Amino acid sequence: MTHTHFFKTIVGLALLAAGSSFAQMTPVGTWHSIDDKTGEAKAEIQIVDKDGALSGRVVKSLRNDPNAKKTCDDCKDDRKGKDIIGMEIIRGVKPDSSGENLWANGGKILDPENGKEYTVKMVPLEGGKKLQVRGYIGPFYRTQTWLRAQ
């Protein structure tokens, strides 16, 4: 192997590693939502980028409770009465221009257990292993820290 080929290989691997670590500093991916009151994993959420805006769906329940709600009876919009599994609970989240690795810009998150919709801000933490999810209604907010699914 020539020195030039070796150098190009090393640079390519470094760029690949940098790219994959940058990709992890985004909310895009699969997450385990963690209940802010009990600390228990509630659901697996898949967040995707659709045309520059993030959306997220509940892909499965992580609860063992057979009495857990299965539909969003308290929802006020097109999700009323729909199954929680498969439901889009995150809509319209965009990167914030502050450069602080903040995702917000008027995006919304729904709590399908109570039908409340919050303005949401999301911040990847610890190299993208965790996601701080903060939902606001006026000056009041709830914060959860979700864990990236393996």
Short mmCIF file of C-alpha atoms in Angstrom, two decimals:
data_model
loop_
_atom_site.label_atom_id
_atom_site.label_comp_id
_atom_site.label_asym_id
_atom_site.label_seq_id
_atom_site.Cartn_x
_atom_site.Cartn_y
_atom_site.Cartn_z
CA MET A 1 0.00 0.00 0.00
CA THR A 2 1.44 3.38 -0.97
CA HIS A 3 1.62 6.25 1.47
CA THR A 4 -0.87 8.25 -0.61
CA HIS A 5 -3.40 5.40 -0.66
CA PHE A 6 -2.91 4.83 3.08
CA PHE A 7 -3.39 8.56 3.78
CA LYS A 8 -6.57 8.69 1.66
CA THR A 9 -7.94 5.63 3.47
CA ILE A 10 -7.28 7.20 6.89
CA VAL A 11 -8.87 10.51 5.85
CA GLY A 12 -11.89 8.66 4.42
CA LEU A 13 -12.36 6.67 7.62
CA ALA A 14 -12.05 9.82 9.72
CA LEU A 15 -14.67 11.61 7.62
CA LEU A 16 -16.97 8.59 7.83
CA ALA A 17 -16.62 8.51 11.63
CA ALA A 18 -17.22 12.26 11.89
CA GLY A 19 -20.27 11.97 9.65
CA SER A 20 -21.79 9.14 11.67
CA SER A 21 -21.21 10.98 14.95
CA PHE A 22 -22.83 14.10 13.49
CA ALA A 23 -25.77 12.02 12.31
CA GLN A 24 -26.28 10.87 15.89
CA MET A 25 -26.63 14.49 17.08
CA THR A 26 -30.06 14.65 15.52
CA PRO A 27 -33.37 13.38 16.91
CA VAL A 28 -33.78 11.17 13.81
CA GLY A 29 -33.84 7.54 14.87
CA THR A 30 -35.59 5.17 17.25
CA TRP A 31 -36.06 6.17 20.89
CA HIS A 32 -37.42 4.72 24.09
CA SER A 33 -39.61 7.34 25.74
CA ILE A 34 -39.09 7.40 29.49
CA ASP A 35 -41.95 8.48 31.79
CA ASP A 36 -40.93 11.65 33.65
CA LYS A 37 -42.92 10.57 36.73
CA THR A 38 -42.07 6.85 37.04
CA GLY A 39 -38.76 6.58 35.14
CA GLU A 40 -40.14 3.58 33.23
CA ALA A 41 -39.82 3.06 29.49
CA LYS A 42 -43.24 3.71 27.94
CA ALA A 43 -42.95 3.37 24.19
CA GLU A 44 -40.65 3.08 21.23
CA ILE A 45 -40.81 6.19 19.04
CA GLN A 46 -39.47 6.37 15.48
CA ILE A 47 -38.47 9.91 14.44
CA VAL A 48 -37.95 10.60 10.73
CA ASP A 49 -37.10 13.64 8.62
CA LYS A 50 -39.80 14.47 6.07
CA ASP A 51 -38.79 17.38 3.80
CA GLY A 52 -36.75 19.13 6.52
CA ALA A 53 -39.29 18.69 9.33
CA LEU A 54 -39.23 15.90 11.87
CA SER A 55 -42.18 13.70 12.68
CA GLY A 56 -42.40 10.82 15.11
CA ARG A 57 -44.63 7.77 15.50
CA VAL A 58 -45.24 5.33 18.31
CA VAL A 59 -44.03 2.02 16.87
CA LYS A 60 -44.60 -0.15 19.93
CA SER A 61 -45.53 -0.10 23.59
CA LEU A 62 -42.86 -1.03 26.13
CA ARG A 63 -45.31 -1.34 29.01
CA ASN A 64 -46.38 -4.58 30.61
CA ASP A 65 -49.68 -3.09 31.78
CA PRO A 66 -52.58 -4.87 30.01
CA ASN A 67 -54.86 -1.98 31.07
CA ALA A 68 -52.74 0.72 29.35
CA LYS A 69 -54.70 2.98 26.99
CA LYS A 70 -54.77 1.69 23.44
CA THR A 71 -56.54 4.62 21.74
CA CYS A 72 -56.37 8.39 22.09
CA ASP A 73 -59.93 9.09 23.19
CA ASP A 74 -58.97 12.52 24.60
CA CYS A 75 -57.31 13.78 21.38
CA LYS A 76 -58.90 16.86 19.87
CA ASP A 77 -57.79 16.55 16.22
CA ASP A 78 -57.56 13.91 13.47
CA ARG A 79 -56.03 11.46 15.98
CA LYS A 80 -59.15 11.26 18.18
CA GLY A 81 -60.17 7.64 18.76
CA LYS A 82 -57.19 6.30 16.80
CA ASP A 83 -54.80 3.56 17.96
CA ILE A 84 -51.79 4.88 19.86
CA ILE A 85 -49.50 2.30 18.21
CA GLY A 86 -48.75 3.77 14.79
CA MET A 87 -49.90 7.26 15.82
CA GLU A 88 -47.89 10.30 14.76
CA ILE A 89 -47.22 12.12 18.04
CA ILE A 90 -44.48 14.53 16.83
CA ARG A 91 -45.17 16.96 14.01
CA GLY A 92 -43.35 19.86 12.36
CA VAL A 93 -40.13 19.97 14.40
CA LYS A 94 -37.31 21.83 12.61
CA PRO A 95 -33.73 22.68 13.51
CA ASP A 96 -33.38 25.94 15.40
CA SER A 97 -31.14 28.57 13.80
CA SER A 98 -29.35 29.23 17.12
CA GLY A 99 -26.74 26.58 16.30
CA GLU A 100 -27.22 25.08 19.77
CA ASN A 101 -28.28 21.67 18.39
CA LEU A 102 -31.85 22.55 19.33
CA TRP A 103 -34.84 21.23 17.42
CA ALA A 104 -38.06 23.22 17.83
CA ASN A 105 -39.44 26.02 15.62
CA GLY A 106 -43.09 25.53 16.48
CA GLY A 107 -43.12 21.73 16.35
CA LYS A 108 -45.71 19.90 18.44
CA ILE A 109 -45.77 16.74 20.52
CA LEU A 110 -48.89 14.92 21.66
CA ASP A 111 -49.30 12.97 24.88
CA PRO A 112 -51.78 10.33 23.68
CA GLU A 113 -52.60 9.33 27.25
CA ASN A 114 -54.26 12.67 28.04
CA GLY A 115 -54.79 14.18 24.57
CA LYS A 116 -52.71 17.28 25.38
CA GLU A 117 -50.56 18.76 22.64
CA TYR A 118 -47.42 20.66 23.61
CA THR A 119 -45.02 22.92 21.74
CA VAL A 120 -41.84 20.86 21.76
CA LYS A 121 -38.10 21.46 21.97
CA MET A 122 -35.67 18.57 21.54
CA VAL A 123 -31.95 18.53 22.30
CA PRO A 124 -29.70 15.51 21.65
CA LEU A 125 -27.41 14.84 24.63
CA GLU A 126 -24.33 12.71 25.29
CA GLY A 127 -23.35 12.40 21.65
CA GLY A 128 -26.90 11.55 20.60
CA LYS A 129 -27.39 8.67 23.07
CA LYS A 130 -30.11 10.64 24.88
CA LEU A 131 -32.74 13.11 23.76
CA GLN A 132 -34.13 15.81 26.03
CA VAL A 133 -37.77 16.29 25.05
CA ARG A 134 -39.47 19.32 26.60
CA GLY A 135 -43.13 20.06 25.94
CA TYR A 136 -44.57 23.52 26.68
CA ILE A 137 -48.07 24.82 27.25
CA GLY A 138 -47.58 28.53 27.87
CA PRO A 139 -44.98 29.02 30.63
CA PHE A 140 -45.46 25.48 31.94
CA TYR A 141 -43.46 22.51 30.68
CA ARG A 142 -42.69 18.83 31.13
CA THR A 143 -39.30 17.34 30.39
CA GLN A 144 -38.46 13.75 29.53
CA THR A 145 -35.10 12.24 28.64
CA TRP A 146 -35.46 9.55 26.00
CA LEU A 147 -32.86 6.87 25.29
CA ARG A 148 -31.74 5.93 21.80
CA ALA A 149 -32.80 2.36 21.04
CA GLN A 150 -29.98 -0.05 20.19
#
